[in-house]
Tab-separated table of C-alpha atoms in Angstrom:
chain	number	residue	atom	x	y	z
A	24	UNK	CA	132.203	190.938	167.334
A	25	UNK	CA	133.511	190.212	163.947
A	26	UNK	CA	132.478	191.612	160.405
A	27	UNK	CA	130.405	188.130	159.657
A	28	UNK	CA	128.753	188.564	162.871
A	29	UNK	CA	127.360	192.730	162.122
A	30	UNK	CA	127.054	191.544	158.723
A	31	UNK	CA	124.294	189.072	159.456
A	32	UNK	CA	122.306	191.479	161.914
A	33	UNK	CA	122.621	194.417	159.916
A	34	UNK	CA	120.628	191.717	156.990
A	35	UNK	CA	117.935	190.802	159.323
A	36	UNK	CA	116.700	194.443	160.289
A	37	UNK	CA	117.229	195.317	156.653
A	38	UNK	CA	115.451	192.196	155.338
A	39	UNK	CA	112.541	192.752	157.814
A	40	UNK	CA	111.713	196.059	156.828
A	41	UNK	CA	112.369	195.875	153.430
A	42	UNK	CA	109.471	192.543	153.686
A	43	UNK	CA	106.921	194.663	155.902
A	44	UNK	CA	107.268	198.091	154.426
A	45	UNK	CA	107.935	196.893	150.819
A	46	UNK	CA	106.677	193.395	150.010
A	47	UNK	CA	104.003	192.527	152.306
A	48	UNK	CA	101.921	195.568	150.264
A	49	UNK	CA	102.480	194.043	146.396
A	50	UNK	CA	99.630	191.695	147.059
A	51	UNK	CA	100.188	190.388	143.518
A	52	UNK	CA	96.190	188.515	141.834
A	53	UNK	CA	95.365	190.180	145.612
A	54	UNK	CA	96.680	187.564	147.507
A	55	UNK	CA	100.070	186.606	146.607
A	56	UNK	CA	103.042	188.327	148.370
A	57	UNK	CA	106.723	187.463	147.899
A	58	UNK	CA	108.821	186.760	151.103
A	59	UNK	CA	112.495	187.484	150.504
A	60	UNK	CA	113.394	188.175	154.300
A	61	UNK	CA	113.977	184.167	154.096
A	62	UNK	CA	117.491	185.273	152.315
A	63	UNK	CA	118.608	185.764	156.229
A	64	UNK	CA	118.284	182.177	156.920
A	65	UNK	CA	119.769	180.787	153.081
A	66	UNK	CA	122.382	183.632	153.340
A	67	UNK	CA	123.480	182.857	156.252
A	68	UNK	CA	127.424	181.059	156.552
A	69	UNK	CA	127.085	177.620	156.009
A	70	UNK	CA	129.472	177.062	158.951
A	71	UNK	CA	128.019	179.390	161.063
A	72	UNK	CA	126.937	178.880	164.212
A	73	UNK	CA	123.810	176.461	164.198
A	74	UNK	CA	122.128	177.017	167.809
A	75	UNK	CA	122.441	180.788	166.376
A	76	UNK	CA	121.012	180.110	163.411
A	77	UNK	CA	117.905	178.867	165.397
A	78	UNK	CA	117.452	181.307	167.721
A	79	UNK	CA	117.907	184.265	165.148
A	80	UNK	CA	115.233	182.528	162.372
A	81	UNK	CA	112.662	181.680	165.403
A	82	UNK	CA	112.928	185.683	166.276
A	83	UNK	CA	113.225	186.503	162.408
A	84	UNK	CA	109.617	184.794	162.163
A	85	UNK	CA	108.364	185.997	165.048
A	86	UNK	CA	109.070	189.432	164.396
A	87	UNK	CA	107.251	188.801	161.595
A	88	UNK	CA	103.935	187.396	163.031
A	89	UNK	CA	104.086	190.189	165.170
A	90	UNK	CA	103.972	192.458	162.359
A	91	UNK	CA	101.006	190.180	160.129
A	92	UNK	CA	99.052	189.095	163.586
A	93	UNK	CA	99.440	186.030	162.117
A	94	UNK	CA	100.184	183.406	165.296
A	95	UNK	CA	103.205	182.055	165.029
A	96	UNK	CA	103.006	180.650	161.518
A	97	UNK	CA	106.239	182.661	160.181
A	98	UNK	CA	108.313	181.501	162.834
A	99	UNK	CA	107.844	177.774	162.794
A	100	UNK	CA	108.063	177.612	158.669
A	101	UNK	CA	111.528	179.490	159.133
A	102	UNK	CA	112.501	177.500	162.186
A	103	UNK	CA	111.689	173.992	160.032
A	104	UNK	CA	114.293	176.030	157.232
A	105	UNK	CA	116.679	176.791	159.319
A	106	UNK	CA	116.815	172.945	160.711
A	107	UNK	CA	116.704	171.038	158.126
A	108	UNK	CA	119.128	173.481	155.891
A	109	UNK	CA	122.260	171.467	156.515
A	110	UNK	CA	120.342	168.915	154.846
A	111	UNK	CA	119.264	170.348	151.527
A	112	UNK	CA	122.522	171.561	151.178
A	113	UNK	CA	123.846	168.639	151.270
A	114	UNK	CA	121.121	167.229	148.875
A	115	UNK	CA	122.087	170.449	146.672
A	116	UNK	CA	125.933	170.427	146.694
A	117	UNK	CA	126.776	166.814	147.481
A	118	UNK	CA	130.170	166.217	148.292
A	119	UNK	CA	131.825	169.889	147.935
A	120	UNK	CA	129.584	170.411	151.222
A	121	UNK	CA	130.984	168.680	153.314
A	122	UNK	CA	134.069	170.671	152.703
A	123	UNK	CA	132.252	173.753	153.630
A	124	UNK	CA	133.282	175.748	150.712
A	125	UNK	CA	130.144	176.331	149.135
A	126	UNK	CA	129.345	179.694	148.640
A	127	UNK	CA	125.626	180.292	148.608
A	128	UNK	CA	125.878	184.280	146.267
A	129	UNK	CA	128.252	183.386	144.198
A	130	UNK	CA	127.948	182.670	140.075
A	131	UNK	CA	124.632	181.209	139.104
A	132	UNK	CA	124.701	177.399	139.147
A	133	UNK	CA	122.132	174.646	139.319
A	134	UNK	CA	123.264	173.546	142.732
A	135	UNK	CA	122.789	177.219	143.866
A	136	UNK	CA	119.526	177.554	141.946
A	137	UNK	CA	118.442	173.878	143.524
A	138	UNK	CA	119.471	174.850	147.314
A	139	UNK	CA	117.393	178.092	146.782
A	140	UNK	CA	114.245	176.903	144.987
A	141	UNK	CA	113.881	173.398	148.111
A	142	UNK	CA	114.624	176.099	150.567
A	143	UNK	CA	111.995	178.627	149.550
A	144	UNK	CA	109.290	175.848	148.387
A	145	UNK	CA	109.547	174.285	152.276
A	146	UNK	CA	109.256	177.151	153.888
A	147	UNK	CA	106.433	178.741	152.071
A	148	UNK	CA	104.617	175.274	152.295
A	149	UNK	CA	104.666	174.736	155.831
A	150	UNK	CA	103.978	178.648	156.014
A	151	UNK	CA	100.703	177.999	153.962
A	152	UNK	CA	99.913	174.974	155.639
A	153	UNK	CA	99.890	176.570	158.934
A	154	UNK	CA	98.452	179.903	157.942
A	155	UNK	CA	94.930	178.049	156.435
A	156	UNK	CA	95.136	174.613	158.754
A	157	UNK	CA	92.311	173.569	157.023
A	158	UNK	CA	92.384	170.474	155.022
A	159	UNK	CA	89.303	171.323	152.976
A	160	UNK	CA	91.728	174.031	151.218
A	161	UNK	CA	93.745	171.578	149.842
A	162	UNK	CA	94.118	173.206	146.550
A	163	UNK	CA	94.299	176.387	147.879
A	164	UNK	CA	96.904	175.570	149.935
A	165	UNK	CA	98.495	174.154	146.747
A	166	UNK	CA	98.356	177.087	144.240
A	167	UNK	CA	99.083	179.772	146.807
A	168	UNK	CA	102.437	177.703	147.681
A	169	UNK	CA	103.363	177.743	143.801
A	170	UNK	CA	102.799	181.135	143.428
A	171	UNK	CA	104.234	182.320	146.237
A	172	UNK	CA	107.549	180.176	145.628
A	173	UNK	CA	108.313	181.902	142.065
A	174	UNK	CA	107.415	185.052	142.978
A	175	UNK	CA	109.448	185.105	146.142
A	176	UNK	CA	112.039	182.883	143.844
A	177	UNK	CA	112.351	185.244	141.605
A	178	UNK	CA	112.995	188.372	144.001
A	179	UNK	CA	115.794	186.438	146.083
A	180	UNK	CA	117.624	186.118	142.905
A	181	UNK	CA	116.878	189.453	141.916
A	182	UNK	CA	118.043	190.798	145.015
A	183	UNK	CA	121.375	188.572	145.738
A	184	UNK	CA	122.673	189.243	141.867
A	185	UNK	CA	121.631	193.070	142.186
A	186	UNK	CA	123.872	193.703	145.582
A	187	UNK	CA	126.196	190.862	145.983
A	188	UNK	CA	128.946	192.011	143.371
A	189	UNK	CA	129.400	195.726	144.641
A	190	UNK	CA	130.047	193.940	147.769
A	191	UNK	CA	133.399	191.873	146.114
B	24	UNK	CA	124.016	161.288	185.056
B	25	UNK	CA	127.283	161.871	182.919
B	26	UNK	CA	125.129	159.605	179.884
B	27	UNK	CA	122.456	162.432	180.432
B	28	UNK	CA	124.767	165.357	180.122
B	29	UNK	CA	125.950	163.704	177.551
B	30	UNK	CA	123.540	163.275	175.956
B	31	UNK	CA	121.524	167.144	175.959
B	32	UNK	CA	125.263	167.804	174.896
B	33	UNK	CA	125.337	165.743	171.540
B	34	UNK	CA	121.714	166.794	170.747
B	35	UNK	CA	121.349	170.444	171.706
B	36	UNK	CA	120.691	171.699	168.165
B	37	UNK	CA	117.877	169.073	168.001
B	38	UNK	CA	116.725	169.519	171.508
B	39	UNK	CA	116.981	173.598	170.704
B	40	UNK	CA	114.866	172.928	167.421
B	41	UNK	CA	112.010	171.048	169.519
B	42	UNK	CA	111.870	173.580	171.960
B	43	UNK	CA	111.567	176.753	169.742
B	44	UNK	CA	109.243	174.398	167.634
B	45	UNK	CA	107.103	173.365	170.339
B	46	UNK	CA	106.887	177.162	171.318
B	47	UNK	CA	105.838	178.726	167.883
B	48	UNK	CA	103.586	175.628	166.919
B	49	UNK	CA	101.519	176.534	170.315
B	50	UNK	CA	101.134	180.382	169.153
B	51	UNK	CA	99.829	178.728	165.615
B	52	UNK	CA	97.510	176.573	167.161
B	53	UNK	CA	96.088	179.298	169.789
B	54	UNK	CA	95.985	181.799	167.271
B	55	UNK	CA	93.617	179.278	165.142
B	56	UNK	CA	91.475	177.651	168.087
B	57	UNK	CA	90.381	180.450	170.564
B	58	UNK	CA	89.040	183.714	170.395
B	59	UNK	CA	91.122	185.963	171.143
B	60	UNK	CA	94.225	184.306	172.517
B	61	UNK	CA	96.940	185.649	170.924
B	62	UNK	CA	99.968	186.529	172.434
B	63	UNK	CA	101.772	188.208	169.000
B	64	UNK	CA	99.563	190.858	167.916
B	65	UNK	CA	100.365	193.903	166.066
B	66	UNK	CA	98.722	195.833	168.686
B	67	UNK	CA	102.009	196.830	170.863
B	68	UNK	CA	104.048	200.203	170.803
B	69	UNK	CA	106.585	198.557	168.035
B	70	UNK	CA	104.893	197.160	165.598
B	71	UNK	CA	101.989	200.012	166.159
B	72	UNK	CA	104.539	202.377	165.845
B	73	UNK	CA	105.981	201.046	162.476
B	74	UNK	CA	102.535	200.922	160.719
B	75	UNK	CA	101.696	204.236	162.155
B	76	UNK	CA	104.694	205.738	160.385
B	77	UNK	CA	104.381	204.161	157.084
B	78	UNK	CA	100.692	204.612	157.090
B	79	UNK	CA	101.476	208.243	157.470
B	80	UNK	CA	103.358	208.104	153.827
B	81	UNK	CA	100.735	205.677	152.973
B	82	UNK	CA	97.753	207.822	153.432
B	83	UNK	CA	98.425	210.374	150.622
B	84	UNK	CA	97.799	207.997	147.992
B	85	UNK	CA	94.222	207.518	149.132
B	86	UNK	CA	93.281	210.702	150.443
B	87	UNK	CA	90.980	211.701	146.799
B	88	UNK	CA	88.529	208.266	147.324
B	89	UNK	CA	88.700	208.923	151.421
B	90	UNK	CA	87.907	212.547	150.822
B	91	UNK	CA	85.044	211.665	148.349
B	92	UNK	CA	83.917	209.054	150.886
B	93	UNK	CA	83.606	211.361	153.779
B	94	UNK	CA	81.944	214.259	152.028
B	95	UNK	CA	79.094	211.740	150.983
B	96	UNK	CA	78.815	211.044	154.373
B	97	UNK	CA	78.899	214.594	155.823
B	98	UNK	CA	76.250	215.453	153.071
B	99	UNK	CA	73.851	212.294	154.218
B	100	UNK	CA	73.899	213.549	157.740
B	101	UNK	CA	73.141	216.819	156.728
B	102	UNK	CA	70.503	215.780	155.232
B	103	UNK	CA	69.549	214.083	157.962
B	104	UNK	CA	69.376	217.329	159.980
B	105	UNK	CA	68.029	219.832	157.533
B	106	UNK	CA	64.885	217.217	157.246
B	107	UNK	CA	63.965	216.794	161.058
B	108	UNK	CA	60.637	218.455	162.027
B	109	UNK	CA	62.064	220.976	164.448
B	110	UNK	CA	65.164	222.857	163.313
B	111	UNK	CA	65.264	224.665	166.690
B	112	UNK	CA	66.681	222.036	168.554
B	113	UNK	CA	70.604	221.880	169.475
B	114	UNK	CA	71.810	218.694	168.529
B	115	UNK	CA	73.273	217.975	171.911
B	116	UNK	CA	69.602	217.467	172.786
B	117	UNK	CA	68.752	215.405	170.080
B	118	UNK	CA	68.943	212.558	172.439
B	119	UNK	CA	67.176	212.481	175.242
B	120	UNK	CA	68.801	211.551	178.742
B	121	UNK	CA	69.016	207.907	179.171
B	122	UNK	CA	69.277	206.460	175.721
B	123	UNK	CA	72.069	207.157	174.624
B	124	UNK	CA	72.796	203.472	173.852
B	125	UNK	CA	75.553	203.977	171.389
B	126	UNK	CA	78.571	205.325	171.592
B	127	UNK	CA	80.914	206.123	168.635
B	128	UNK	CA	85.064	206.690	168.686
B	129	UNK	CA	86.250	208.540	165.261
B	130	UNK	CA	89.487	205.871	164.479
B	131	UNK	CA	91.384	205.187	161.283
B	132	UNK	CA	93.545	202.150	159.848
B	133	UNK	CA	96.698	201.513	159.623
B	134	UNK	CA	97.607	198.476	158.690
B	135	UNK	CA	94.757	196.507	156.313
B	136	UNK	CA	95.242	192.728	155.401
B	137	UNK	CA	93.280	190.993	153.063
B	138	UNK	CA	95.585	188.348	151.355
B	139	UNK	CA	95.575	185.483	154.129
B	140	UNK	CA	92.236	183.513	155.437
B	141	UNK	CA	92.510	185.076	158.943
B	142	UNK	CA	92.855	188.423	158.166
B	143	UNK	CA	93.519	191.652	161.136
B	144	UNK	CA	93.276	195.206	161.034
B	145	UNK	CA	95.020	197.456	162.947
B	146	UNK	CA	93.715	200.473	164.521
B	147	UNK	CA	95.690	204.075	165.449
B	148	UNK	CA	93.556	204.120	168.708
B	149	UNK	CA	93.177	202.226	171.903
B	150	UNK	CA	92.425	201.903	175.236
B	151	UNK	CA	93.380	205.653	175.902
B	152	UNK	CA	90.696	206.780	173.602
B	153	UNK	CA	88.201	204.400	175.139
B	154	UNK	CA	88.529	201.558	172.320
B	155	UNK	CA	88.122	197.424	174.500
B	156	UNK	CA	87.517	194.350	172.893
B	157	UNK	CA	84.826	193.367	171.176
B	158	UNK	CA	83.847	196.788	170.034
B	159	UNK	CA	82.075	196.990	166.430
B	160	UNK	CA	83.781	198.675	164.062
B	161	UNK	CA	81.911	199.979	160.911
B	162	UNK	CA	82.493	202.654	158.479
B	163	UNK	CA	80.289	204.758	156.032
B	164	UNK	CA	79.860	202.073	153.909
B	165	UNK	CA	79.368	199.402	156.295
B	166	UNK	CA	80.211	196.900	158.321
B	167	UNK	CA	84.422	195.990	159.132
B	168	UNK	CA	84.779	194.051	161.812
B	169	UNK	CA	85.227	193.412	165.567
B	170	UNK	CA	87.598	194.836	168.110
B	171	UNK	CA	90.118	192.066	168.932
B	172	UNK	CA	92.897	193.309	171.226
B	173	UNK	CA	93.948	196.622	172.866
B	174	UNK	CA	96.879	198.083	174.114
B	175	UNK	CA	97.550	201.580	175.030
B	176	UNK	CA	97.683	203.427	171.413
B	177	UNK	CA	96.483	200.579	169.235
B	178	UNK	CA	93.841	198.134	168.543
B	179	UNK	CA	93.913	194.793	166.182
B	180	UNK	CA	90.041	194.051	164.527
B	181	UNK	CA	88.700	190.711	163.190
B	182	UNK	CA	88.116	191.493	159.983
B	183	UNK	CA	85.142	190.523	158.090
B	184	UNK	CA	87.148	188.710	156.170
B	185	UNK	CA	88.628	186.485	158.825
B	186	UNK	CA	86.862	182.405	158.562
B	187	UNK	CA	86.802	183.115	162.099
B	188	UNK	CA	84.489	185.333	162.298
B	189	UNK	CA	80.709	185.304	162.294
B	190	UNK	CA	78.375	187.642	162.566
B	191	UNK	CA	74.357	187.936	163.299
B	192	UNK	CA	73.162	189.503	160.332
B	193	UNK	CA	69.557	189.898	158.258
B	194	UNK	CA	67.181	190.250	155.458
B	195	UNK	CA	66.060	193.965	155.537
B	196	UNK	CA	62.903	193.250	153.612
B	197	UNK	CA	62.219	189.999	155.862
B	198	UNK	CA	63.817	190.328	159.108
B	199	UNK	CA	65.098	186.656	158.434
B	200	UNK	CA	68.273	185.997	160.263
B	201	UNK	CA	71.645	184.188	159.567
B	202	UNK	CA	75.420	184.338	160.164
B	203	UNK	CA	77.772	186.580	158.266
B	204	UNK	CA	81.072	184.413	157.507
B	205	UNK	CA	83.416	184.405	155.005
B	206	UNK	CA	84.788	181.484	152.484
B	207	UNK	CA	88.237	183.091	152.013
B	208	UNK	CA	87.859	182.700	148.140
B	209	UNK	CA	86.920	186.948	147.526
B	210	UNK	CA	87.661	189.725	149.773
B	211	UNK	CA	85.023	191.065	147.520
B	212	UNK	CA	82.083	188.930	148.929
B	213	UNK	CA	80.591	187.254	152.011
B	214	UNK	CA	78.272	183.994	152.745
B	215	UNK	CA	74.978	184.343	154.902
B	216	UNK	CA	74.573	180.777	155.949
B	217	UNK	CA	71.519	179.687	158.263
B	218	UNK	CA	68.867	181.310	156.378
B	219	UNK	CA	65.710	178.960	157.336
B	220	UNK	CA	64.072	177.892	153.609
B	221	UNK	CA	60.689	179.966	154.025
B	222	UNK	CA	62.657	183.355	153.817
B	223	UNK	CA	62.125	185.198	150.149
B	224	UNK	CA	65.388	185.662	149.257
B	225	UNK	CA	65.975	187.975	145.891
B	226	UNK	CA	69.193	188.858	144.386
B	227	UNK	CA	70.083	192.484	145.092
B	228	UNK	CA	67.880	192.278	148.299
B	229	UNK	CA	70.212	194.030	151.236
B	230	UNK	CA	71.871	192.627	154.062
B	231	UNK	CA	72.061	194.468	157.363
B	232	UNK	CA	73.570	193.120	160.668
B	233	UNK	CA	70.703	192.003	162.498
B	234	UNK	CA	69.525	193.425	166.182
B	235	UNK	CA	70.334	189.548	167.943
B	236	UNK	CA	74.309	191.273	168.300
B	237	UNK	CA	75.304	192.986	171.344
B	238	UNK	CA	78.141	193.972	169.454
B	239	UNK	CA	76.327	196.240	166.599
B	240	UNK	CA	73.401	197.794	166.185
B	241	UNK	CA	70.882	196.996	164.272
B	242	UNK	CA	70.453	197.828	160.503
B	243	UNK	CA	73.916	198.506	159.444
B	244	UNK	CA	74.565	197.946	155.620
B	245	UNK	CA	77.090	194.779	154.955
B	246	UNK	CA	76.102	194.407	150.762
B	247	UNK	CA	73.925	192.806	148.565
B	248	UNK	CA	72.631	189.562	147.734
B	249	UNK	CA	74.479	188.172	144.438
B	250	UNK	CA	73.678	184.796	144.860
B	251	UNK	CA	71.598	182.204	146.568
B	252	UNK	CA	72.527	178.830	147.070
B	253	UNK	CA	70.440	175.803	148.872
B	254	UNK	CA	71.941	173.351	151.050
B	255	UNK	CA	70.879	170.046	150.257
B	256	UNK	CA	71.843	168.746	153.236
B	257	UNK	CA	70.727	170.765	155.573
B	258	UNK	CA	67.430	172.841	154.149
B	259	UNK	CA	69.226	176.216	154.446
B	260	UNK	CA	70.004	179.118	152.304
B	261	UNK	CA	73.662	179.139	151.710
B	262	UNK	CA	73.543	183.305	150.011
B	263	UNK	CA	76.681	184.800	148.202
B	264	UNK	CA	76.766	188.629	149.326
B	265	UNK	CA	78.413	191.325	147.538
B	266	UNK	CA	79.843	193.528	150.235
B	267	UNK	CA	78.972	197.534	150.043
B	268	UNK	CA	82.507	198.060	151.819
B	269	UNK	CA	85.832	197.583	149.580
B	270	UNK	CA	87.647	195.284	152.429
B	271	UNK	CA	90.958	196.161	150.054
B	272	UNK	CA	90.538	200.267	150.838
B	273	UNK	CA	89.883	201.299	154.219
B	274	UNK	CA	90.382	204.859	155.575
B	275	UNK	CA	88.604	206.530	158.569
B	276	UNK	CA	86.712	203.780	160.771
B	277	UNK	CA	83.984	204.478	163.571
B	278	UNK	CA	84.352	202.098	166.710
B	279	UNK	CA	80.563	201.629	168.393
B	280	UNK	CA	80.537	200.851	171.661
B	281	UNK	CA	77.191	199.522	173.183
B	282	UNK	CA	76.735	201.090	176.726
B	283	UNK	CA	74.165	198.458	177.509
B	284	UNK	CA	76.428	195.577	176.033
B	285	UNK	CA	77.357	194.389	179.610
B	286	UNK	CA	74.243	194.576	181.381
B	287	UNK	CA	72.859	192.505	178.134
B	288	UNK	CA	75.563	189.555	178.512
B	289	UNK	CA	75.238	189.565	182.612
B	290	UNK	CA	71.070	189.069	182.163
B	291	UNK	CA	71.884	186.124	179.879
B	292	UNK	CA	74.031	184.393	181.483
B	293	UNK	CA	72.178	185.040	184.898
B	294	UNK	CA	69.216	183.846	182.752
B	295	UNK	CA	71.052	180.465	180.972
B	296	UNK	CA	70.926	177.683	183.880
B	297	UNK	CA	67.402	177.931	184.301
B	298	UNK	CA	67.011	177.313	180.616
């Protein structure tokens, strides 16, 4: 049991409730609702273990369809995150990657604001793609996904500037 | 055999990802396709629990339009009483011995979702307080929705505003029917779709559920006609309905249970391969 290890649990029981008690109620135009508990699955240690990383984003989201009766759209757009998040950091950071010593809540940088903004925009696509599965709601599908991405955007930023430094 | 191994071996993060995929991509597509087939529901001690407590915090903020709500009621059904020809009468013998058809559980809500196209309620009260699926669930106002899942303490609803659901409802002037569904454009309005051509239709007409439901009883409010549409294709009324309830504010709930519902169902299906 090491710090890194606590650390990360002790972020995705806070992260949940802040989402359900907190953010699921701003219901923003009435239908747009940020969704920073996704900061688990960018915060979590880029070498970290990956079959962990897996495990704990398919219960993250499933925790929260539980709470929003909502299937099991949540888990599967966090599950695609957490898979394919090797890759966008690689897309993001290029070569310092693959030295593994990027560090996601550090100083503001384009790389950092890149990685964030692909990470958020694919999950909360897939998420709205699932959630309405209808094709006739193209547009709707669309403009709820924009939205969505710069409010939640916004708040991950907000969040991981506001409580990173006392942290240091 | 070793190639196998080695194989689950180099790929186990992929093969992990498929599986867990697979998994949660089934839930999705079960909780779109059937009714009533979901295995995650907000109905379970947990997650019942949770919105139980922060409804409790929750509640105060609402408690002057609930309040105002209820005491309209109460004074409606006094009125109802004060007017009836014989004042003598107890009201436990207001109905006599063998019809009483309808039963109704006092509930409230504690979790309300609007924002998403298939939206869910959930309900303090369950199965201990006599609550099953498919249960109607109406309050002063009007209709809510349908009784989804149970467990012990709590009960999920199918909103109104769920494109899933669809409900028998009517014309109160002209006893036309059609089905109550939703577009998932306004929590603020409804569609009544199947309304044959001959019916009159007026704006600001109302819309009650209609009697073909084993589910509700007949003649409870759902809103107002605010628009009327025709279908080219298809020689219905398509009518935009501005719902009495606010879907966005929901307080104290009545679940109606029809006593008769299963004897209704077993007829028809007795009745259906003779058809």
């Amino acid at each position: 049991m090491n710090s890194t290890f606590l650390l990360n649990i002790f972020r995705f029981v806070i992260l949940l409730a802040l989402q359900i008690v907190l953010f699921n109620n701003i219901n923003f135009l009435g239908f747009v609702n940020p969704f920073p508990y996704i900061l688990f699955i960018i915060l979590y240690p880029v070498n970290g273990n990956r079959a962990g990383l897996l495990a704990a984003s398919f219960l993250l989201g499933l925790a929260m369809d539980m709470f929003l009766n909502s299937g099991g759209v949540h888990a599967t757009a966090c599950l695609v995150l957490a898979f394919f998040r090797p890759s966008i950091f690689k897309f993001a950071f290029g070569i310092s990657y693959e030295y593994q010593t990027v560090k996601i809540a550090d100083k503001f940088s384009p790389e950092r604001f890149s990685f964030i903004l692909i990470a958020v925009l694919l999950h909360h696509m897939v998420l709205y793609l699932l959630e309405i599965f209808r094709f006739n709601f193209f547009w709707e599908i669309l403009w709820r996904t924009l939205l969505s991405t710069t409010f939640t955007l916004l708040l991950c930023f907000i969040i991981i500037y506001l409580i990173k430094p006392s942290k240091r | 055999m070793q190639q196998i191994i080695n194989f689950i071996f180099k790929n186990s993060i992929r093969l992990l990802f498929l599986l867990l995929l697979i998994t949660s991509l089934t839930l999705t597509i079960q909780s779109h396709s059937y009714h009533r087939s979901q295995f995650v529901s907000s109905a379970n001690d947990v997650t019942g629990g949770v919105y139980q407590r922060i409804n409790n915090v929750k509640e105060y903020f609402h408690l002057r339009t609930q309040n105002d709500e209820l005491a309209k009621e109460n004074a409606y059904l006094k009125q109802l009483l004060y007017n009836k020809p014989d004042t003598v009468i107890a009201s436990t013998e207001l109905i006599p011995r063998g019809y009483e058809d309808i039963k109704v559980i006092q509930s409230k809500v504690i979790k309300n979702s609007f924002n998403v196209p298939e939206n869910y309620l959930t309900l303090n009260s369950g199965s201990k307080d006599g609550i099953k699926p498919d249960m109607g669930v109406v309050n002063s106002l009007g209709i809510v929705g349908i009784v989804e899942k149970t467990s012990k303490n709590f009960a999920t609803v199918q909103s109104i505003l769920n494109v899933k659901s669809q409900i028998n409802a009517k014309i109160k002037k002209s006893n036309h029917f059609g089905s109550l569904i939703w577009n998932a454009k306004n929590v603020g309005y409804a569609q009544l779709i199947d309304v044959p051509r001959l019916a009159s239709v007026r704006k600001g007409d109302t819309i009650v559920t209609g009697g073909r439901s084993v589910i509700f009883p007949e003649n409870i409010p759902i809103g107002k006609i605010d628009k009327i549409f025709i279908d080219k294709a298809t020689n219905y009324y398509t009518i935009n309905i501005r719902l009495f309830n606010d879907m966005t504010n929901l307080g104290h709930v009545y679940v109606i249970e029809n006593v008769k519902r299963k004897e209704i169902i077993k007829l028809e299906e007795e009745t259906k391969p003779d058809e």
